[in-house]
Amino acid sequence: MPEFLNIELMNWEDFIDLVLRTIFNLIVVIYLVRYLYYKATPRKDYLFTYILISQVIFFMIFLLENINVSMGFALGLFAIFGIIRYRTRQIPIREMTYLFVVIGISVINALANRKVSYAELVLTNIIMIVLVHLLEKVFLLKHESKRIINYENVELIKPEKRVELIRDLEERTGLIINRVEIGRIDYLRDSARVFIYFFEQDNWVNSTDEELQQGDGGDDD
């Protein structure tokens, strides 16, 4: 094979393998995040992140595997990317699960060697697609999200005024609230921390998380 600076200009076998696996990996990931995830939760920031992270990890591990990098090093990369946090607040558990899925699939597709047949590789990906599809489309699981609001009308936090509290919060946030919980109450400032829970499928609007929150925000455990 022709070389330039001791590097092969073209290795057709590896090149074709890279092209086929790249196309296959993209098809699987795009189906998972664009059709399944984005249909249920149309957040473009996560859609952008999932696709790019998946493909970057795929290329890194595929090319490093070709230069005989150990399995331990590759799995170390997987672990590092798996714990990356792109925002100061915690990533919701559902989004973190999708991140783990796309990273895992990309690692599998990149690391599969000649001891793993294409049939086994395709079956592994199909099983993951079917599982996610069943959870999202067939079982009709609703994803309950939580927001934290600093609420100043402490008169409405009484148990007997729960209906009025929910109605007031819905008017302020524009969300259809499923339930509320009362957190810390500050009578000196006449305010309380209120946790509101809602189903994203019923409430999605083209707003950022900051627009849905008043005061402190994020998913607290």
JSON list of C-alpha atoms in Angstrom, two decimals:
[
{"chain": "A", "resi": 1, "resn": "MET", "atom": "CA", "xyz": [0.00, 0.00, 0.00]},
{"chain": "A", "resi": 2, "resn": "PRO", "atom": "CA", "xyz": [1.28, 3.53, -0.75]},
{"chain": "A", "resi": 3, "resn": "GLU", "atom": "CA", "xyz": [2.52, 5.43, 2.28]},
{"chain": "A", "resi": 4, "resn": "PHE", "atom": "CA", "xyz": [3.19, 9.03, 3.21]},
{"chain": "A", "resi": 5, "resn": "LEU", "atom": "CA", "xyz": [5.44, 9.76, 6.20]},
{"chain": "A", "resi": 6, "resn": "ASN", "atom": "CA", "xyz": [5.23, 6.05, 7.14]},
{"chain": "A", "resi": 7, "resn": "ILE", "atom": "CA", "xyz": [1.43, 6.17, 7.26]},
{"chain": "A", "resi": 8, "resn": "GLU", "atom": "CA", "xyz": [-0.74, 4.25, 4.82]},
{"chain": "A", "resi": 9, "resn": "LEU", "atom": "CA", "xyz": [-2.73, 6.50, 2.52]},
{"chain": "A", "resi": 10, "resn": "MET", "atom": "CA", "xyz": [-5.57, 4.01, 2.28]},
{"chain": "A", "resi": 11, "resn": "ASN", "atom": "CA", "xyz": [-6.46, 0.70, 3.86]},
{"chain": "A", "resi": 12, "resn": "TRP", "atom": "CA", "xyz": [-9.58, -0.31, 1.98]},
{"chain": "A", "resi": 13, "resn": "GLU", "atom": "CA", "xyz": [-10.64, -3.03, 4.42]},
{"chain": "A", "resi": 14, "resn": "ASP", "atom": "CA", "xyz": [-10.51, -0.75, 7.46]},
{"chain": "A", "resi": 15, "resn": "PHE", "atom": "CA", "xyz": [-11.98, 2.16, 5.51]},
{"chain": "A", "resi": 16, "resn": "ILE", "atom": "CA", "xyz": [-15.04, 0.20, 4.37]},
{"chain": "A", "resi": 17, "resn": "ASP", "atom": "CA", "xyz": [-15.46, -1.19, 7.89]},
{"chain": "A", "resi": 18, "resn": "LEU", "atom": "CA", "xyz": [-15.40, 2.35, 9.30]},
{"chain": "A", "resi": 19, "resn": "VAL", "atom": "CA", "xyz": [-17.94, 3.63, 6.77]},
{"chain": "A", "resi": 20, "resn": "LEU", "atom": "CA", "xyz": [-20.36, 0.75, 7.34]},
{"chain": "A", "resi": 21, "resn": "ARG", "atom": "CA", "xyz": [-20.15, 0.94, 11.11]},
{"chain": "A", "resi": 22, "resn": "THR", "atom": "CA", "xyz": [-20.47, 4.74, 11.11]},
{"chain": "A", "resi": 23, "resn": "ILE", "atom": "CA", "xyz": [-23.64, 4.60, 9.01]},
{"chain": "A", "resi": 24, "resn": "PHE", "atom": "CA", "xyz": [-25.05, 1.80, 11.15]},
{"chain": "A", "resi": 25, "resn": "ASN", "atom": "CA", "xyz": [-24.27, 3.59, 14.41]},
{"chain": "A", "resi": 26, "resn": "LEU", "atom": "CA", "xyz": [-25.77, 6.86, 13.17]},
{"chain": "A", "resi": 27, "resn": "ILE", "atom": "CA", "xyz": [-28.97, 5.15, 12.06]},
{"chain": "A", "resi": 28, "resn": "VAL", "atom": "CA", "xyz": [-29.41, 3.50, 15.45]},
{"chain": "A", "resi": 29, "resn": "VAL", "atom": "CA", "xyz": [-28.60, 6.61, 17.50]},
{"chain": "A", "resi": 30, "resn": "ILE", "atom": "CA", "xyz": [-30.68, 8.97, 15.36]},
{"chain": "A", "resi": 31, "resn": "TYR", "atom": "CA", "xyz": [-33.66, 6.64, 15.61]},
{"chain": "A", "resi": 32, "resn": "LEU", "atom": "CA", "xyz": [-33.32, 6.46, 19.39]},
{"chain": "A", "resi": 33, "resn": "VAL", "atom": "CA", "xyz": [-32.86, 10.16, 20.08]},
{"chain": "A", "resi": 34, "resn": "ARG", "atom": "CA", "xyz": [-34.71, 11.79, 17.17]},
{"chain": "A", "resi": 35, "resn": "TYR", "atom": "CA", "xyz": [-37.71, 9.52, 16.83]},
{"chain": "A", "resi": 36, "resn": "LEU", "atom": "CA", "xyz": [-38.14, 8.08, 20.33]},
{"chain": "A", "resi": 37, "resn": "TYR", "atom": "CA", "xyz": [-36.66, 10.67, 22.71]},
{"chain": "A", "resi": 38, "resn": "TYR", "atom": "CA", "xyz": [-37.40, 13.87, 20.78]},
{"chain": "A", "resi": 39, "resn": "LYS", "atom": "CA", "xyz": [-40.98, 12.84, 20.00]},
{"chain": "A", "resi": 40, "resn": "ALA", "atom": "CA", "xyz": [-41.69, 12.49, 23.71]},
{"chain": "A", "resi": 41, "resn": "THR", "atom": "CA", "xyz": [-39.53, 15.40, 24.92]},
{"chain": "A", "resi": 42, "resn": "PRO", "atom": "CA", "xyz": [-38.67, 17.85, 22.14]},
{"chain": "A", "resi": 43, "resn": "ARG", "atom": "CA", "xyz": [-35.52, 19.34, 23.61]},
{"chain": "A", "resi": 44, "resn": "LYS", "atom": "CA", "xyz": [-33.09, 20.34, 20.91]},
{"chain": "A", "resi": 45, "resn": "ASP", "atom": "CA", "xyz": [-30.20, 20.82, 23.33]},
{"chain": "A", "resi": 46, "resn": "TYR", "atom": "CA", "xyz": [-30.21, 17.16, 24.35]},
{"chain": "A", "resi": 47, "resn": "LEU", "atom": "CA", "xyz": [-30.82, 16.00, 20.77]},
{"chain": "A", "resi": 48, "resn": "PHE", "atom": "CA", "xyz": [-27.74, 17.94, 19.65]},
{"chain": "A", "resi": 49, "resn": "THR", "atom": "CA", "xyz": [-25.69, 16.58, 22.55]},
{"chain": "A", "resi": 50, "resn": "TYR", "atom": "CA", "xyz": [-26.65, 12.93, 22.18]},
{"chain": "A", "resi": 51, "resn": "ILE", "atom": "CA", "xyz": [-25.86, 12.70, 18.48]},
{"chain": "A", "resi": 52, "resn": "LEU", "atom": "CA", "xyz": [-22.51, 14.49, 18.68]},
{"chain": "A", "resi": 53, "resn": "ILE", "atom": "CA", "xyz": [-21.32, 12.70, 21.82]},
{"chain": "A", "resi": 54, "resn": "SER", "atom": "CA", "xyz": [-22.27, 9.36, 20.32]},
{"chain": "A", "resi": 55, "resn": "GLN", "atom": "CA", "xyz": [-20.36, 9.94, 17.11]},
{"chain": "A", "resi": 56, "resn": "VAL", "atom": "CA", "xyz": [-17.29, 11.46, 18.74]},
{"chain": "A", "resi": 57, "resn": "ILE", "atom": "CA", "xyz": [-16.99, 8.51, 21.12]},
{"chain": "A", "resi": 58, "resn": "PHE", "atom": "CA", "xyz": [-17.54, 6.08, 18.26]},
{"chain": "A", "resi": 59, "resn": "PHE", "atom": "CA", "xyz": [-14.71, 7.60, 16.20]},
{"chain": "A", "resi": 60, "resn": "MET", "atom": "CA", "xyz": [-12.34, 7.86, 19.17]},
{"chain": "A", "resi": 61, "resn": "ILE", "atom": "CA", "xyz": [-12.79, 4.26, 20.27]},
{"chain": "A", "resi": 62, "resn": "PHE", "atom": "CA", "xyz": [-12.85, 2.84, 16.75]},
{"chain": "A", "resi": 63, "resn": "LEU", "atom": "CA", "xyz": [-9.60, 4.54, 15.76]},
{"chain": "A", "resi": 64, "resn": "LEU", "atom": "CA", "xyz": [-7.89, 3.89, 19.09]},
{"chain": "A", "resi": 65, "resn": "GLU", "atom": "CA", "xyz": [-8.90, 0.22, 18.90]},
{"chain": "A", "resi": 66, "resn": "ASN", "atom": "CA", "xyz": [-7.17, -0.01, 15.53]},
{"chain": "A", "resi": 67, "resn": "ILE", "atom": "CA", "xyz": [-3.88, 1.00, 17.17]},
{"chain": "A", "resi": 68, "resn": "ASN", "atom": "CA", "xyz": [-4.19, -1.70, 19.82]},
{"chain": "A", "resi": 69, "resn": "VAL", "atom": "CA", "xyz": [-5.33, 0.43, 22.73]},
{"chain": "A", "resi": 70, "resn": "SER", "atom": "CA", "xyz": [-6.26, -1.83, 25.61]},
{"chain": "A", "resi": 71, "resn": "MET", "atom": "CA", "xyz": [-9.87, -2.59, 26.48]},
{"chain": "A", "resi": 72, "resn": "GLY", "atom": "CA", "xyz": [-9.36, -1.04, 29.90]},
{"chain": "A", "resi": 73, "resn": "PHE", "atom": "CA", "xyz": [-8.38, 2.29, 28.36]},
{"chain": "A", "resi": 74, "resn": "ALA", "atom": "CA", "xyz": [-11.41, 2.25, 26.07]},
{"chain": "A", "resi": 75, "resn": "LEU", "atom": "CA", "xyz": [-13.75, 1.49, 28.95]},
{"chain": "A", "resi": 76, "resn": "GLY", "atom": "CA", "xyz": [-12.05, 4.27, 30.91]},
{"chain": "A", "resi": 77, "resn": "LEU", "atom": "CA", "xyz": [-13.00, 6.70, 28.16]},
{"chain": "A", "resi": 78, "resn": "PHE", "atom": "CA", "xyz": [-16.53, 5.36, 28.30]},
{"chain": "A", "resi": 79, "resn": "ALA", "atom": "CA", "xyz": [-16.68, 6.02, 32.05]},
{"chain": "A", "resi": 80, "resn": "ILE", "atom": "CA", "xyz": [-15.28, 9.54, 31.70]},
{"chain": "A", "resi": 81, "resn": "PHE", "atom": "CA", "xyz": [-17.82, 10.56, 29.07]},
{"chain": "A", "resi": 82, "resn": "GLY", "atom": "CA", "xyz": [-20.57, 8.87, 31.05]},
{"chain": "A", "resi": 83, "resn": "ILE", "atom": "CA", "xyz": [-20.15, 11.22, 34.01]},
{"chain": "A", "resi": 84, "resn": "ILE", "atom": "CA", "xyz": [-19.72, 14.48, 32.09]},
{"chain": "A", "resi": 85, "resn": "ARG", "atom": "CA", "xyz": [-22.07, 17.21, 33.24]},
{"chain": "A", "resi": 86, "resn": "TYR", "atom": "CA", "xyz": [-22.75, 19.97, 30.74]},
{"chain": "A", "resi": 87, "resn": "ARG", "atom": "CA", "xyz": [-24.65, 22.25, 33.08]},
{"chain": "A", "resi": 88, "resn": "THR", "atom": "CA", "xyz": [-24.24, 23.37, 36.64]},
{"chain": "A", "resi": 89, "resn": "ARG", "atom": "CA", "xyz": [-27.42, 21.58, 37.72]},
{"chain": "A", "resi": 90, "resn": "GLN", "atom": "CA", "xyz": [-27.91, 17.85, 37.69]},
{"chain": "A", "resi": 91, "resn": "ILE", "atom": "CA", "xyz": [-29.05, 16.19, 34.46]},
{"chain": "A", "resi": 92, "resn": "PRO", "atom": "CA", "xyz": [-32.50, 14.60, 34.91]},
{"chain": "A", "resi": 93, "resn": "ILE", "atom": "CA", "xyz": [-32.39, 10.83, 35.33]},
{"chain": "A", "resi": 94, "resn": "ARG", "atom": "CA", "xyz": [-34.25, 10.14, 32.07]},
{"chain": "A", "resi": 95, "resn": "GLU", "atom": "CA", "xyz": [-31.86, 12.29, 30.03]},
{"chain": "A", "resi": 96, "resn": "MET", "atom": "CA", "xyz": [-28.91, 10.69, 31.80]},
{"chain": "A", "resi": 97, "resn": "THR", "atom": "CA", "xyz": [-30.29, 7.25, 30.88]},
{"chain": "A", "resi": 98, "resn": "TYR", "atom": "CA", "xyz": [-30.50, 8.20, 27.21]},
{"chain": "A", "resi": 99, "resn": "LEU", "atom": "CA", "xyz": [-26.96, 9.55, 27.41]},
{"chain": "A", "resi": 100, "resn": "PHE", "atom": "CA", "xyz": [-25.78, 6.25, 28.87]},
{"chain": "A", "resi": 101, "resn": "VAL", "atom": "CA", "xyz": [-27.64, 4.31, 26.13]},
{"chain": "A", "resi": 102, "resn": "VAL", "atom": "CA", "xyz": [-26.16, 6.25, 23.20]},
{"chain": "A", "resi": 103, "resn": "ILE", "atom": "CA", "xyz": [-22.66, 6.08, 24.70]},
{"chain": "A", "resi": 104, "resn": "GLY", "atom": "CA", "xyz": [-23.01, 2.36, 25.34]},
{"chain": "A", "resi": 105, "resn": "ILE", "atom": "CA", "xyz": [-24.26, 1.63, 21.84]},
{"chain": "A", "resi": 106, "resn": "SER", "atom": "CA", "xyz": [-21.45, 3.67, 20.31]},
{"chain": "A", "resi": 107, "resn": "VAL", "atom": "CA", "xyz": [-18.85, 1.83, 22.39]},
{"chain": "A", "resi": 108, "resn": "ILE", "atom": "CA", "xyz": [-20.29, -1.55, 21.39]},
{"chain": "A", "resi": 109, "resn": "ASN", "atom": "CA", "xyz": [-20.40, -0.64, 17.70]},
{"chain": "A", "resi": 110, "resn": "ALA", "atom": "CA", "xyz": [-16.85, 0.67, 17.78]},
{"chain": "A", "resi": 111, "resn": "LEU", "atom": "CA", "xyz": [-15.23, -2.10, 19.83]},
{"chain": "A", "resi": 112, "resn": "ALA", "atom": "CA", "xyz": [-16.84, -5.10, 18.13]},
{"chain": "A", "resi": 113, "resn": "ASN", "atom": "CA", "xyz": [-14.00, -6.98, 16.42]},
{"chain": "A", "resi": 114, "resn": "ARG", "atom": "CA", "xyz": [-13.79, -9.87, 14.00]},
{"chain": "A", "resi": 115, "resn": "LYS", "atom": "CA", "xyz": [-14.79, -12.29, 16.75]},
{"chain": "A", "resi": 116, "resn": "VAL", "atom": "CA", "xyz": [-18.21, -10.62, 16.80]},
{"chain": "A", "resi": 117, "resn": "SER", "atom": "CA", "xyz": [-20.30, -11.26, 13.71]},
{"chain": "A", "resi": 118, "resn": "TYR", "atom": "CA", "xyz": [-22.37, -8.54, 12.07]},
{"chain": "A", "resi": 119, "resn": "ALA", "atom": "CA", "xyz": [-25.45, -10.58, 12.93]},
{"chain": "A", "resi": 120, "resn": "GLU", "atom": "CA", "xyz": [-24.62, -10.38, 16.65]},
{"chain": "A", "resi": 121, "resn": "LEU", "atom": "CA", "xyz": [-23.88, -6.67, 16.39]},
{"chain": "A", "resi": 122, "resn": "VAL", "atom": "CA", "xyz": [-27.14, -5.95, 14.57]},
{"chain": "A", "resi": 123, "resn": "LEU", "atom": "CA", "xyz": [-29.13, -8.08, 17.03]},
{"chain": "A", "resi": 124, "resn": "THR", "atom": "CA", "xyz": [-27.64, -6.21, 20.00]},
{"chain": "A", "resi": 125, "resn": "ASN", "atom": "CA", "xyz": [-28.64, -2.86, 18.56]},
{"chain": "A", "resi": 126, "resn": "ILE", "atom": "CA", "xyz": [-32.10, -4.07, 17.58]},
{"chain": "A", "resi": 127, "resn": "ILE", "atom": "CA", "xyz": [-32.74, -5.34, 21.11]},
{"chain": "A", "resi": 128, "resn": "MET", "atom": "CA", "xyz": [-31.87, -1.91, 22.54]},
{"chain": "A", "resi": 129, "resn": "ILE", "atom": "CA", "xyz": [-34.10, -0.17, 20.01]},
{"chain": "A", "resi": 130, "resn": "VAL", "atom": "CA", "xyz": [-37.00, -2.50, 20.76]},
{"chain": "A", "resi": 131, "resn": "LEU", "atom": "CA", "xyz": [-36.62, -2.03, 24.52]},
{"chain": "A", "resi": 132, "resn": "VAL", "atom": "CA", "xyz": [-36.59, 1.77, 24.29]},
{"chain": "A", "resi": 133, "resn": "HIS", "atom": "CA", "xyz": [-39.46, 1.71, 21.78]},
{"chain": "A", "resi": 134, "resn": "LEU", "atom": "CA", "xyz": [-41.59, -0.45, 24.08]},
{"chain": "A", "resi": 135, "resn": "LEU", "atom": "CA", "xyz": [-40.93, 1.79, 27.06]},
{"chain": "A", "resi": 136, "resn": "GLU", "atom": "CA", "xyz": [-41.67, 4.99, 25.14]},
{"chain": "A", "resi": 137, "resn": "LYS", "atom": "CA", "xyz": [-44.48, 3.97, 22.79]},
{"chain": "A", "resi": 138, "resn": "VAL", "atom": "CA", "xyz": [-46.16, 0.77, 23.92]},
{"chain": "A", "resi": 139, "resn": "PHE", "atom": "CA", "xyz": [-46.18, 0.99, 27.70]},
{"chain": "A", "resi": 140, "resn": "LEU", "atom": "CA", "xyz": [-47.05, 4.69, 27.41]},
{"chain": "A", "resi": 141, "resn": "LEU", "atom": "CA", "xyz": [-44.88, 5.68, 30.34]},
{"chain": "A", "resi": 142, "resn": "LYS", "atom": "CA", "xyz": [-45.34, 9.33, 31.25]},
{"chain": "A", "resi": 143, "resn": "HIS", "atom": "CA", "xyz": [-42.29, 11.20, 32.43]},
{"chain": "A", "resi": 144, "resn": "GLU", "atom": "CA", "xyz": [-42.99, 13.30, 35.48]},
{"chain": "A", "resi": 145, "resn": "SER", "atom": "CA", "xyz": [-40.71, 16.31, 35.82]},
{"chain": "A", "resi": 146, "resn": "LYS", "atom": "CA", "xyz": [-40.09, 18.44, 38.87]},
{"chain": "A", "resi": 147, "resn": "ARG", "atom": "CA", "xyz": [-39.49, 22.16, 39.24]},
{"chain": "A", "resi": 148, "resn": "ILE", "atom": "CA", "xyz": [-38.81, 24.28, 42.31]},
{"chain": "A", "resi": 149, "resn": "ILE", "atom": "CA", "xyz": [-40.54, 27.61, 42.81]},
{"chain": "A", "resi": 150, "resn": "ASN", "atom": "CA", "xyz": [-40.03, 30.25, 45.49]},
{"chain": "A", "resi": 151, "resn": "TYR", "atom": "CA", "xyz": [-43.66, 31.05, 46.26]},
{"chain": "A", "resi": 152, "resn": "GLU", "atom": "CA", "xyz": [-44.59, 34.20, 48.15]},
{"chain": "A", "resi": 153, "resn": "ASN", "atom": "CA", "xyz": [-48.31, 33.62, 48.83]},
{"chain": "A", "resi": 154, "resn": "VAL", "atom": "CA", "xyz": [-47.97, 31.52, 51.98]},
{"chain": "A", "resi": 155, "resn": "GLU", "atom": "CA", "xyz": [-51.72, 31.73, 52.64]},
{"chain": "A", "resi": 156, "resn": "LEU", "atom": "CA", "xyz": [-52.32, 29.22, 49.85]},
{"chain": "A", "resi": 157, "resn": "ILE", "atom": "CA", "xyz": [-49.91, 26.58, 51.11]},
{"chain": "A", "resi": 158, "resn": "LYS", "atom": "CA", "xyz": [-52.41, 25.37, 53.70]},
{"chain": "A", "resi": 159, "resn": "PRO", "atom": "CA", "xyz": [-53.75, 21.85, 53.00]},
{"chain": "A", "resi": 160, "resn": "GLU", "atom": "CA", "xyz": [-57.36, 23.03, 52.70]},
{"chain": "A", "resi": 161, "resn": "LYS", "atom": "CA", "xyz": [-56.34, 25.49, 49.96]},
{"chain": "A", "resi": 162, "resn": "ARG", "atom": "CA", "xyz": [-54.44, 22.97, 47.82]},
{"chain": "A", "resi": 163, "resn": "VAL", "atom": "CA", "xyz": [-56.80, 23.39, 44.84]},
{"chain": "A", "resi": 164, "resn": "GLU", "atom": "CA", "xyz": [-56.38, 27.16, 44.88]},
{"chain": "A", "resi": 165, "resn": "LEU", "atom": "CA", "xyz": [-52.61, 26.77, 45.19]},
{"chain": "A", "resi": 166, "resn": "ILE", "atom": "CA", "xyz": [-52.42, 24.51, 42.13]},
{"chain": "A", "resi": 167, "resn": "ARG", "atom": "CA", "xyz": [-54.65, 26.84, 40.13]},
{"chain": "A", "resi": 168, "resn": "ASP", "atom": "CA", "xyz": [-52.47, 29.84, 41.01]},
{"chain": "A", "resi": 169, "resn": "LEU", "atom": "CA", "xyz": [-49.27, 27.97, 40.12]},
{"chain": "A", "resi": 170, "resn": "GLU", "atom": "CA", "xyz": [-50.74, 26.85, 36.79]},
{"chain": "A", "resi": 171, "resn": "GLU", "atom": "CA", "xyz": [-51.62, 30.45, 35.93]},
{"chain": "A", "resi": 172, "resn": "ARG", "atom": "CA", "xyz": [-48.09, 31.60, 36.81]},
{"chain": "A", "resi": 173, "resn": "THR", "atom": "CA", "xyz": [-46.19, 28.84, 35.02]},
{"chain": "A", "resi": 174, "resn": "GLY", "atom": "CA", "xyz": [-48.54, 27.90, 32.19]},
{"chain": "A", "resi": 175, "resn": "LEU", "atom": "CA", "xyz": [-48.14, 24.24, 33.14]},
{"chain": "A", "resi": 176, "resn": "ILE", "atom": "CA", "xyz": [-50.74, 21.59, 33.85]},
{"chain": "A", "resi": 177, "resn": "ILE", "atom": "CA", "xyz": [-49.60, 20.52, 37.29]},
{"chain": "A", "resi": 178, "resn": "ASN", "atom": "CA", "xyz": [-50.07, 16.95, 38.45]},
{"chain": "A", "resi": 179, "resn": "ARG", "atom": "CA", "xyz": [-49.20, 17.46, 42.13]},
{"chain": "A", "resi": 180, "resn": "VAL", "atom": "CA", "xyz": [-47.34, 19.80, 44.47]},
{"chain": "A", "resi": 181, "resn": "GLU", "atom": "CA", "xyz": [-45.24, 19.44, 47.60]},
{"chain": "A", "resi": 182, "resn": "ILE", "atom": "CA", "xyz": [-44.43, 22.12, 50.15]},
{"chain": "A", "resi": 183, "resn": "GLY", "atom": "CA", "xyz": [-40.80, 22.41, 51.17]},
{"chain": "A", "resi": 184, "resn": "ARG", "atom": "CA", "xyz": [-39.10, 24.91, 53.45]},
{"chain": "A", "resi": 185, "resn": "ILE", "atom": "CA", "xyz": [-41.30, 27.76, 54.69]},
{"chain": "A", "resi": 186, "resn": "ASP", "atom": "CA", "xyz": [-39.79, 31.15, 55.53]},
{"chain": "A", "resi": 187, "resn": "TYR", "atom": "CA", "xyz": [-42.34, 33.15, 57.53]},
{"chain": "A", "resi": 188, "resn": "LEU", "atom": "CA", "xyz": [-39.91, 36.06, 57.94]},
{"chain": "A", "resi": 189, "resn": "ARG", "atom": "CA", "xyz": [-39.99, 36.64, 54.19]},
{"chain": "A", "resi": 190, "resn": "ASP", "atom": "CA", "xyz": [-43.50, 35.25, 53.68]},
{"chain": "A", "resi": 191, "resn": "SER", "atom": "CA", "xyz": [-42.27, 32.72, 51.16]},
{"chain": "A", "resi": 192, "resn": "ALA", "atom": "CA", "xyz": [-42.09, 28.97, 50.74]},
{"chain": "A", "resi": 193, "resn": "ARG", "atom": "CA", "xyz": [-40.28, 26.53, 48.51]},
{"chain": "A", "resi": 194, "resn": "VAL", "atom": "CA", "xyz": [-42.85, 24.65, 46.44]},
{"chain": "A", "resi": 195, "resn": "PHE", "atom": "CA", "xyz": [-42.10, 21.56, 44.37]},
{"chain": "A", "resi": 196, "resn": "ILE", "atom": "CA", "xyz": [-44.36, 21.21, 41.34]},
{"chain": "A", "resi": 197, "resn": "TYR", "atom": "CA", "xyz": [-44.67, 17.96, 39.37]},
{"chain": "A", "resi": 198, "resn": "PHE", "atom": "CA", "xyz": [-45.99, 17.75, 35.83]},
{"chain": "A", "resi": 199, "resn": "PHE", "atom": "CA", "xyz": [-45.95, 15.46, 32.80]},
{"chain": "A", "resi": 200, "resn": "GLU", "atom": "CA", "xyz": [-43.73, 16.82, 30.03]},
{"chain": "A", "resi": 201, "resn": "GLN", "atom": "CA", "xyz": [-45.84, 15.30, 27.24]},
{"chain": "A", "resi": 202, "resn": "ASP", "atom": "CA", "xyz": [-48.85, 17.35, 28.39]},
{"chain": "A", "resi": 203, "resn": "ASN", "atom": "CA", "xyz": [-46.99, 20.56, 29.05]},
{"chain": "A", "resi": 204, "resn": "TRP", "atom": "CA", "xyz": [-44.22, 20.93, 26.53]},
{"chain": "A", "resi": 205, "resn": "VAL", "atom": "CA", "xyz": [-43.73, 24.46, 25.27]},
{"chain": "A", "resi": 206, "resn": "ASN", "atom": "CA", "xyz": [-40.77, 25.99, 23.51]},
{"chain": "A", "resi": 207, "resn": "SER", "atom": "CA", "xyz": [-39.29, 27.33, 26.72]},
{"chain": "A", "resi": 208, "resn": "THR", "atom": "CA", "xyz": [-36.01, 26.83, 28.48]},
{"chain": "A", "resi": 209, "resn": "ASP", "atom": "CA", "xyz": [-35.81, 25.48, 32.00]},
{"chain": "A", "resi": 210, "resn": "GLU", "atom": "CA", "xyz": [-35.08, 28.96, 33.29]},
{"chain": "A", "resi": 211, "resn": "GLU", "atom": "CA", "xyz": [-38.38, 30.26, 31.93]},
{"chain": "A", "resi": 212, "resn": "LEU", "atom": "CA", "xyz": [-40.26, 27.57, 33.80]},
{"chain": "A", "resi": 213, "resn": "GLN", "atom": "CA", "xyz": [-38.65, 28.35, 37.15]},
{"chain": "A", "resi": 214, "resn": "GLN", "atom": "CA", "xyz": [-38.92, 31.22, 39.56]},
{"chain": "A", "resi": 215, "resn": "GLY", "atom": "CA", "xyz": [-36.05, 31.59, 41.96]},
{"chain": "A", "resi": 216, "resn": "ASP", "atom": "CA", "xyz": [-34.01, 28.46, 42.71]},
{"chain": "A", "resi": 217, "resn": "GLY", "atom": "CA", "xyz": [-34.36, 25.69, 40.16]},
{"chain": "A", "resi": 218, "resn": "GLY", "atom": "CA", "xyz": [-33.21, 22.25, 39.34]},
{"chain": "A", "resi": 219, "resn": "ASP", "atom": "CA", "xyz": [-34.00, 18.70, 40.29]},
{"chain": "A", "resi": 220, "resn": "ASP", "atom": "CA", "xyz": [-33.31, 18.17, 43.95]},
{"chain": "A", "resi": 221, "resn": "ASP", "atom": "CA", "xyz": [-33.42, 14.76, 45.52]}
]
